[in-house]
Tab-separated table of C-alpha atoms and ligand atoms in Angstrom:
chain	number	residue	atom	x	y	z
A	1	UNK	CA	20.888	74.719	-151.373
A	2	UNK	CA	19.505	78.115	-150.449
A	3	UNK	CA	18.748	79.049	-146.886
A	4	UNK	CA	15.423	77.487	-145.950
A	5	UNK	CA	12.621	79.804	-144.868
A	6	UNK	CA	11.976	79.905	-141.119
A	7	UNK	CA	9.750	77.275	-139.528
A	8	UNK	CA	5.993	77.568	-139.063
A	9	UNK	CA	5.141	77.889	-135.367
A	10	UNK	CA	1.950	76.294	-133.970
A	11	UNK	CA	0.664	76.057	-130.372
A	12	UNK	CA	-0.186	72.680	-128.823
A	13	UNK	CA	-3.160	72.249	-126.456
A	14	UNK	CA	-1.063	72.710	-123.330
A	15	UNK	CA	0.799	75.736	-124.659
A	16	UNK	CA	3.950	74.033	-125.893
A	17	UNK	CA	5.513	75.191	-129.158
A	18	UNK	CA	5.436	73.035	-132.294
A	19	UNK	CA	7.707	74.029	-135.186
A	20	UNK	CA	7.267	72.771	-138.756
A	21	UNK	CA	10.331	72.709	-141.026
A	22	UNK	CA	9.234	72.108	-144.616
A	23	UNK	CA	10.933	70.994	-147.806
A	24	UNK	CA	10.840	73.411	-150.744
A	25	UNK	CA	7.337	73.380	-152.230
A	26	UNK	CA	5.773	71.942	-149.063
A	27	UNK	CA	3.645	74.006	-146.691
A	28	UNK	CA	2.715	73.007	-143.159
A	29	UNK	CA	-1.068	72.624	-142.710
A	30	UNK	CA	-1.600	72.174	-138.949
A	31	UNK	CA	-5.031	71.784	-137.370
A	32	UNK	CA	-6.132	72.739	-133.856
A	33	UNK	CA	-4.776	70.425	-131.175
A	34	UNK	CA	-7.998	69.179	-129.558
A	35	UNK	CA	-6.489	66.850	-126.958
A	36	UNK	CA	-7.573	67.539	-123.355
A	37	UNK	CA	-4.003	67.877	-122.095
A	38	UNK	CA	-3.413	69.061	-118.534
A	39	UNK	CA	-1.865	72.511	-118.423
A	40	UNK	CA	1.783	72.480	-117.562
A	41	UNK	CA	3.247	74.218	-114.573
A	42	UNK	CA	4.072	71.907	-111.718
A	43	UNK	CA	6.177	69.510	-113.819
A	44	UNK	CA	9.507	70.720	-112.502
A	45	UNK	CA	12.407	68.347	-112.173
A	46	UNK	CA	15.196	68.915	-109.673
A	47	UNK	CA	18.955	69.192	-110.024
A	48	UNK	CA	20.938	67.674	-107.208
A	49	UNK	CA	24.642	68.253	-106.810
A	50	UNK	CA	26.915	65.289	-106.133
A	51	UNK	CA	29.730	66.761	-104.055
A	52	UNK	CA	31.890	63.666	-104.481
A	53	UNK	CA	32.130	64.091	-108.261
A	54	UNK	CA	31.239	67.730	-108.757
A	55	UNK	CA	28.441	66.672	-111.108
A	56	UNK	CA	24.781	67.571	-111.292
A	57	UNK	CA	22.172	64.794	-111.396
A	58	UNK	CA	18.699	65.442	-112.834
A	59	UNK	CA	15.895	63.975	-110.714
A	60	UNK	CA	12.905	63.821	-113.072
A	61	UNK	CA	10.487	61.482	-111.335
A	62	UNK	CA	7.519	62.766	-113.351
A	63	UNK	CA	8.935	61.072	-116.455
A	64	UNK	CA	7.895	57.663	-115.120
A	65	UNK	CA	4.458	58.188	-116.706
A	66	UNK	CA	5.747	58.903	-120.194
A	67	UNK	CA	4.594	57.013	-123.271
A	68	UNK	CA	6.206	53.591	-123.367
A	69	UNK	CA	6.341	51.538	-126.574
A	70	UNK	CA	2.851	52.353	-127.880
A	71	UNK	CA	1.350	50.273	-130.733
A	72	UNK	CA	2.063	51.738	-134.191
A	73	UNK	CA	-1.506	53.014	-134.601
A	74	UNK	CA	-1.182	55.014	-131.372
A	75	UNK	CA	2.190	56.570	-132.135
A	76	UNK	CA	2.266	60.139	-130.782
A	77	UNK	CA	4.861	61.129	-133.395
A	78	UNK	CA	2.883	60.100	-136.487
A	79	UNK	CA	0.820	62.867	-138.132
A	80	UNK	CA	-2.578	63.370	-136.463
A	81	UNK	CA	-4.952	64.926	-139.009
A	82	UNK	CA	-7.892	64.888	-136.559
A	83	UNK	CA	-6.042	66.851	-133.903
A	84	UNK	CA	-6.920	64.280	-131.247
A	85	UNK	CA	-4.282	61.531	-131.488
A	86	UNK	CA	-0.805	62.915	-131.885
A	87	UNK	CA	1.750	65.461	-130.793
A	88	UNK	CA	1.688	66.684	-134.394
A	89	UNK	CA	-1.870	67.819	-135.303
A	90	UNK	CA	-1.465	67.879	-139.077
A	91	UNK	CA	-2.169	65.603	-142.061
A	92	UNK	CA	1.556	65.333	-142.773
A	93	UNK	CA	4.912	66.958	-142.081
A	94	UNK	CA	8.550	66.845	-143.166
A	95	UNK	CA	10.470	67.674	-139.966
A	96	UNK	CA	8.963	68.962	-136.713
A	97	UNK	CA	10.345	70.055	-133.361
A	98	UNK	CA	8.338	70.476	-130.165
A	99	UNK	CA	8.903	70.712	-126.440
A	100	UNK	CA	8.911	67.320	-124.760
A	101	UNK	CA	5.669	66.680	-122.880
A	102	UNK	CA	7.659	64.804	-120.220
A	103	UNK	CA	10.769	66.976	-119.960
A	104	UNK	CA	13.816	66.271	-117.821
A	105	UNK	CA	14.509	70.005	-117.877
A	106	UNK	CA	11.985	72.821	-118.320
A	107	UNK	CA	11.366	76.455	-117.547
A	108	UNK	CA	13.759	79.348	-117.478
A	109	UNK	CA	16.149	80.225	-114.740
A	110	UNK	CA	19.719	80.990	-113.901
A	111	UNK	CA	22.686	78.723	-114.359
A	112	UNK	CA	23.233	76.760	-111.138
A	113	UNK	CA	27.001	76.795	-111.538
A	114	UNK	CA	27.968	78.912	-108.558
A	115	UNK	CA	28.381	76.812	-105.456
A	116	UNK	CA	27.576	78.422	-102.134
A	117	UNK	CA	30.567	78.992	-99.868
A	118	UNK	CA	31.552	76.100	-97.615
A	119	UNK	CA	30.025	76.052	-94.165
A	120	UNK	CA	26.796	77.804	-94.996
A	121	UNK	CA	24.774	74.731	-94.080
A	122	UNK	CA	23.869	73.684	-97.624
A	123	UNK	CA	25.315	70.197	-97.531
A	124	UNK	CA	22.561	69.019	-99.852
A	125	UNK	CA	22.639	71.386	-102.785
A	126	UNK	CA	19.678	71.354	-105.152
A	127	UNK	CA	18.238	73.654	-107.804
A	128	UNK	CA	15.160	73.663	-110.041
A	129	UNK	CA	15.717	71.576	-113.191
A	130	UNK	CA	15.513	74.552	-115.509
A	131	UNK	CA	16.423	74.160	-119.163
A	132	UNK	CA	14.834	72.801	-122.280
A	133	UNK	CA	13.965	69.382	-123.709
A	134	UNK	CA	12.709	69.160	-127.267
A	135	UNK	CA	11.766	66.297	-129.555
A	136	UNK	CA	12.689	66.387	-133.248
A	137	UNK	CA	10.853	64.082	-135.656
A	138	UNK	CA	13.068	63.353	-138.649
A	139	UNK	CA	10.197	62.197	-140.872
A	140	UNK	CA	6.468	61.442	-140.767
A	141	UNK	CA	7.230	57.884	-141.943
A	142	UNK	CA	6.811	55.710	-138.848
A	143	UNK	CA	8.997	52.904	-140.172
A	144	UNK	CA	11.718	55.122	-141.640
A	145	UNK	CA	15.119	55.996	-140.254
A	146	UNK	CA	17.622	58.818	-140.519
A	147	UNK	CA	19.787	56.611	-142.716
A	148	UNK	CA	16.886	56.261	-145.146
A	149	UNK	CA	16.332	59.990	-145.693
A	150	UNK	CA	16.922	61.415	-149.164
A	151	UNK	CA	19.606	64.158	-149.259
A	152	UNK	CA	17.248	67.159	-149.212
A	153	UNK	CA	15.356	65.691	-146.260
A	154	UNK	CA	18.527	64.936	-144.268
A	155	UNK	CA	19.639	68.490	-145.006
A	156	UNK	CA	16.320	69.765	-143.630
A	157	UNK	CA	16.972	67.942	-140.345
A	158	UNK	CA	20.381	69.603	-140.215
A	159	UNK	CA	18.661	72.946	-140.799
A	160	UNK	CA	16.277	72.232	-137.912
A	161	UNK	CA	19.203	71.284	-135.626
A	162	UNK	CA	20.917	74.492	-136.630
A	163	UNK	CA	17.815	76.595	-135.965
A	164	UNK	CA	17.309	75.064	-132.521
A	165	UNK	CA	20.995	75.451	-131.668
A	166	UNK	CA	20.973	79.170	-132.482
A	167	UNK	CA	17.680	79.744	-130.655
A	168	UNK	CA	18.527	77.817	-127.480
A	169	UNK	CA	22.128	79.049	-127.239
A	170	UNK	CA	20.820	82.610	-127.164
A	171	UNK	CA	18.516	81.921	-124.215
A	172	UNK	CA	19.248	83.030	-120.677
A	173	UNK	CA	20.170	80.158	-118.394
A	174	UNK	CA	21.122	77.647	-121.096
A	175	UNK	CA	24.821	76.780	-120.962
A	176	UNK	CA	24.991	73.947	-123.482
A	177	UNK	CA	22.847	72.747	-126.398
A	178	UNK	CA	22.933	69.030	-127.105
A	179	UNK	CA	21.251	67.485	-130.187
A	180	UNK	CA	21.230	63.693	-130.100
A	181	UNK	CA	19.520	60.558	-131.319
A	182	UNK	CA	19.021	57.284	-129.488
A	183	UNK	CA	18.121	54.603	-132.015
A	184	UNK	CA	17.082	51.029	-131.240
A	185	UNK	CA	15.214	49.180	-128.515
A	186	UNK	CA	18.572	47.763	-127.410
A	187	UNK	CA	19.479	51.119	-125.930
A	188	UNK	CA	16.108	51.790	-124.345
A	189	UNK	CA	14.249	53.755	-127.006
A	190	UNK	CA	10.569	53.854	-126.033
A	191	UNK	CA	9.220	55.228	-129.345
A	192	UNK	CA	10.354	53.576	-132.586
A	193	UNK	CA	9.249	56.483	-134.818
A	194	UNK	CA	12.451	58.096	-136.191
A	195	UNK	CA	13.193	60.975	-133.882
A	196	UNK	CA	15.887	62.635	-131.835
A	197	UNK	CA	16.078	64.977	-128.923
A	198	UNK	CA	17.522	68.375	-128.160
A	199	UNK	CA	18.530	69.333	-124.635
A	200	UNK	CA	19.368	72.794	-123.389
A	201	UNK	CA	21.353	72.136	-120.223
A	202	UNK	CA	21.609	74.857	-117.581
A	203	UNK	CA	25.200	73.759	-116.878
A	204	UNK	CA	28.158	72.523	-118.905
A	205	UNK	CA	27.856	68.689	-119.025
A	206	UNK	CA	30.800	66.800	-117.471
A	207	UNK	CA	32.071	65.255	-120.715
A	208	UNK	CA	32.059	68.615	-122.490
A	209	UNK	CA	33.800	70.186	-119.498
A	210	UNK	CA	36.538	67.535	-119.530
A	211	UNK	CA	37.129	67.949	-123.268
A	212	UNK	CA	37.335	71.721	-122.921
A	213	UNK	CA	39.779	71.379	-120.045
A	214	UNK	CA	42.026	69.071	-122.095
A	215	UNK	CA	41.753	71.375	-125.105
A	216	UNK	CA	42.742	74.396	-123.001
A	217	UNK	CA	45.750	72.582	-121.568
A	218	UNK	CA	46.779	71.530	-125.094
A	219	UNK	CA	46.421	75.097	-126.374
A	220	UNK	CA	48.563	76.431	-123.538
A	221	UNK	CA	51.216	73.788	-124.226
A	222	UNK	CA	51.311	73.992	-127.997
A	223	UNK	CA	49.364	77.045	-129.109
A	224	UNK	CA	47.198	74.799	-131.299
A	225	UNK	CA	43.653	73.458	-131.105
A	226	UNK	CA	43.484	69.927	-129.717
A	227	UNK	CA	40.651	68.759	-131.979
A	228	UNK	CA	42.266	70.232	-135.100
A	229	UNK	CA	45.513	68.434	-134.220
A	230	UNK	CA	43.675	65.138	-133.700
A	231	UNK	CA	41.946	65.495	-137.067
A	232	UNK	CA	45.238	66.329	-138.815
A	233	UNK	CA	46.919	63.259	-137.294
A	234	UNK	CA	44.026	60.956	-138.180
A	235	UNK	CA	44.118	62.208	-141.768
A	236	UNK	CA	47.898	61.759	-141.967
A	237	UNK	CA	47.725	58.269	-140.452
A	238	UNK	CA	44.725	57.225	-142.506
A	239	UNK	CA	44.040	53.728	-141.152
A	240	UNK	CA	41.143	54.832	-138.989
A	241	UNK	CA	39.493	57.135	-141.543
A	242	UNK	CA	36.100	55.804	-142.644
A	243	UNK	CA	34.883	58.446	-145.091
A	244	UNK	CA	35.829	61.893	-146.275
A	245	UNK	CA	34.221	64.760	-148.161
A	246	UNK	CA	35.535	68.180	-149.073
A	247	UNK	CA	34.376	69.651	-145.763
A	248	UNK	CA	34.147	66.689	-143.356
A	249	UNK	CA	36.076	63.628	-142.192
A	250	UNK	CA	34.713	60.546	-140.395
A	251	UNK	CA	37.086	58.328	-138.437
A	252	UNK	CA	37.199	55.778	-135.665
A	253	UNK	CA	39.037	57.477	-132.788
A	254	UNK	CA	42.428	56.160	-131.651
A	255	UNK	CA	41.094	55.298	-128.192
A	256	UNK	CA	37.563	54.237	-129.169
A	257	UNK	CA	35.528	53.199	-126.133
A	258	UNK	CA	32.608	51.501	-127.890
A	259	UNK	CA	32.509	48.396	-130.139
A	260	UNK	CA	31.445	50.718	-132.965
A	261	UNK	CA	32.463	54.342	-132.639
A	262	UNK	CA	32.843	56.984	-135.338
A	263	UNK	CA	33.586	60.684	-134.964
A	264	UNK	CA	32.733	63.175	-137.703
A	265	UNK	CA	34.731	66.428	-137.770
A	266	UNK	CA	34.431	69.429	-140.065
A	267	UNK	CA	37.743	69.967	-141.871
A	268	UNK	CA	37.953	73.490	-140.495
A	269	UNK	CA	37.443	74.775	-136.979
A	270	UNK	CA	33.929	75.892	-136.055
A	271	UNK	CA	32.173	75.818	-132.676
A	272	UNK	CA	28.781	74.634	-133.882
A	273	UNK	CA	26.417	74.133	-136.828
A	274	UNK	CA	25.505	77.810	-136.886
A	275	UNK	CA	29.036	78.739	-137.976
A	276	UNK	CA	29.020	76.408	-141.001
A	277	UNK	CA	28.372	77.721	-144.523
A	278	UNK	CA	25.579	76.348	-146.723
A	279	UNK	CA	27.829	74.101	-148.817
A	280	UNK	CA	29.408	72.707	-145.651
A	281	UNK	CA	25.991	71.946	-144.190
A	282	UNK	CA	25.106	70.047	-147.386
A	283	UNK	CA	28.343	68.128	-146.985
A	284	UNK	CA	27.615	67.393	-143.357
A	285	UNK	CA	24.203	65.898	-144.182
A	286	UNK	CA	25.863	63.749	-146.860
A	287	UNK	CA	28.629	62.265	-144.708
A	288	UNK	CA	26.315	61.811	-141.725
A	289	UNK	CA	23.872	59.687	-143.748
A	290	UNK	CA	26.797	57.862	-145.362
A	291	UNK	CA	28.124	56.774	-141.954
A	292	UNK	CA	24.655	55.734	-140.712
A	293	UNK	CA	24.173	53.591	-143.834
A	294	UNK	CA	27.510	51.893	-143.234
A	295	UNK	CA	26.314	51.180	-139.681
A	296	UNK	CA	23.173	49.467	-140.986
A	297	UNK	CA	25.229	47.304	-143.347
A	298	UNK	CA	27.374	45.876	-140.527
A	299	UNK	CA	24.827	43.272	-139.409
A	300	UNK	CA	21.569	41.895	-140.724
A	301	UNK	CA	19.354	44.239	-138.705
A	302	UNK	CA	19.550	47.960	-138.055
A	303	UNK	CA	22.425	48.914	-135.784
A	304	UNK	CA	21.359	50.441	-132.472
A	305	UNK	CA	23.308	53.647	-131.948
A	306	UNK	CA	23.622	56.902	-130.082
A	307	UNK	CA	24.477	59.983	-132.074
A	308	UNK	CA	25.819	62.963	-130.120
A	309	UNK	CA	26.417	66.407	-131.608
A	310	UNK	CA	29.136	68.167	-129.608
A	311	UNK	CA	28.543	71.865	-130.066
A	312	UNK	CA	30.096	74.774	-128.253
A	313	UNK	CA	29.359	78.437	-127.742
A	314	UNK	CA	31.839	81.098	-128.757
A	315	UNK	CA	32.499	82.099	-125.141
A	316	UNK	CA	35.651	82.238	-123.007
A	317	UNK	CA	34.704	78.976	-121.324
A	318	UNK	CA	33.987	77.082	-124.555
A	319	UNK	CA	36.178	78.797	-127.153
A	320	UNK	CA	38.450	75.763	-127.724
A	321	UNK	CA	35.442	73.525	-128.435
A	322	UNK	CA	35.419	72.126	-131.976
A	323	UNK	CA	32.086	71.006	-133.393
A	324	UNK	CA	31.965	67.282	-134.024
A	325	UNK	CA	29.612	64.311	-133.919
A	326	UNK	CA	30.322	61.214	-131.852
A	327	UNK	CA	28.417	58.099	-132.958
A	328	UNK	CA	28.544	54.955	-130.868
A	329	UNK	CA	26.931	51.545	-130.744
A	330	UNK	CA	26.753	48.873	-128.074
A	331	UNK	CA	26.518	46.091	-130.679
A	332	UNK	CA	29.757	44.084	-130.601
A	333	UNK	CA	28.683	41.201	-132.849
A	334	UNK	CA	25.620	39.968	-134.723
A	335	UNK	CA	24.305	38.394	-131.523
A	336	UNK	CA	26.046	40.225	-128.685
A	337	UNK	CA	25.672	43.594	-127.034
A	338	UNK	CA	28.227	45.400	-124.927
A	339	UNK	CA	26.888	46.176	-121.471
A	340	UNK	CA	28.397	48.841	-119.331
A	341	UNK	CA	29.353	46.768	-116.317
A	342	UNK	CA	31.680	47.214	-113.366
A	343	UNK	CA	34.737	48.775	-114.948
A	344	UNK	CA	32.778	51.073	-117.249
A	345	UNK	CA	29.842	52.011	-115.004
A	346	UNK	CA	31.620	52.144	-111.685
A	347	UNK	CA	35.046	53.407	-112.683
A	348	UNK	CA	34.581	54.984	-116.125
A	349	UNK	CA	37.252	52.693	-117.552
A	350	UNK	CA	36.143	51.288	-120.894
A	351	UNK	CA	37.388	47.930	-122.131
A	352	UNK	CA	36.991	47.259	-125.853
A	353	UNK	CA	37.116	43.811	-127.464
A	354	UNK	CA	38.025	45.129	-130.919
A	355	UNK	CA	40.783	47.302	-132.328
A	356	UNK	CA	39.672	50.686	-133.686
A	357	UNK	CA	41.710	49.979	-136.839
A	358	UNK	CA	39.785	46.772	-137.646
A	359	UNK	CA	36.421	48.491	-137.126
A	360	UNK	CA	37.514	51.358	-139.386
A	361	UNK	CA	38.618	48.917	-142.091
A	362	UNK	CA	35.282	47.125	-141.950
A	363	UNK	CA	33.282	50.373	-142.086
A	364	UNK	CA	35.389	51.674	-144.986
A	365	UNK	CA	34.672	48.536	-147.012
A	366	UNK	CA	30.925	48.395	-146.327
B	1	LIG	ZN1	4.948	57.037	-135.691
């Protein structure tokens, strides 16, 4: 597939950006957004620093008013040809991205990573919740899903992820770009229209920081990349591999934390989607949809899942980071969900009821 042309940019009524990514032969035809939206400006969340864990917490109280499970005919992610009903004022679209109207992070600012020196009186350390929160609609079909996308359409979503990654990574004050999807009411999704989100965090998230720390220690010990070594061992072992293409491998990790957990790695080291070649991006779209379809064949209904794209910048701090996707589900049987209770929520110790090898075998056969 050739490189897609750039997206069409369109302003929403309150000044937010809307980007249309179109399939070959399709042209975006937006109309004026006529909704009387309040202008933005005072919607700033707050970062608060937890000194006991060294982690930032986002306090975004304004999000309480966000759209909650609207009826299908009032879906803000369906096309709105009149310009009065939807976040996407257009008769139709393929893939769109826009700034979240109820963002956890917004506005530009510095990275709040530098702690003030001890004893300066700032026991309670806070900072404006600067950063970026975007919504990505995978399709205009309200009842569709990522797993149901045809190859060219899935590839277009990948192109949109890649575009947003390059754009946000280049922005001042954004330390980490996180593309993800929450799918299913079981995990708290408030809009059923197929969509994902893209966060530009102003700090390195804790899980990324831990992985980079482990990868650095591994590199200093062995001279090799931790993620590349893990992939090589999974491929040699084989029992946890779920699917494989020329450029990508999907496997259940050795120490899987979730009842269903699959990681997808490129077969060569890259930091992020931007560093992948066209043929590799095609391959990525293919294996990603393949894994999601296996998920939906596990039980009678659609599997609720979280999909997390781990991407890194080519900087000193993040140079050992190896692009990969981590998919996880809380469904542990046809009728039971895994809840994060005492051990998981309070102590970060996961207890799994299934062996990663048996889950991999099942997913391979589906
Ligand atoms: Zn919809």
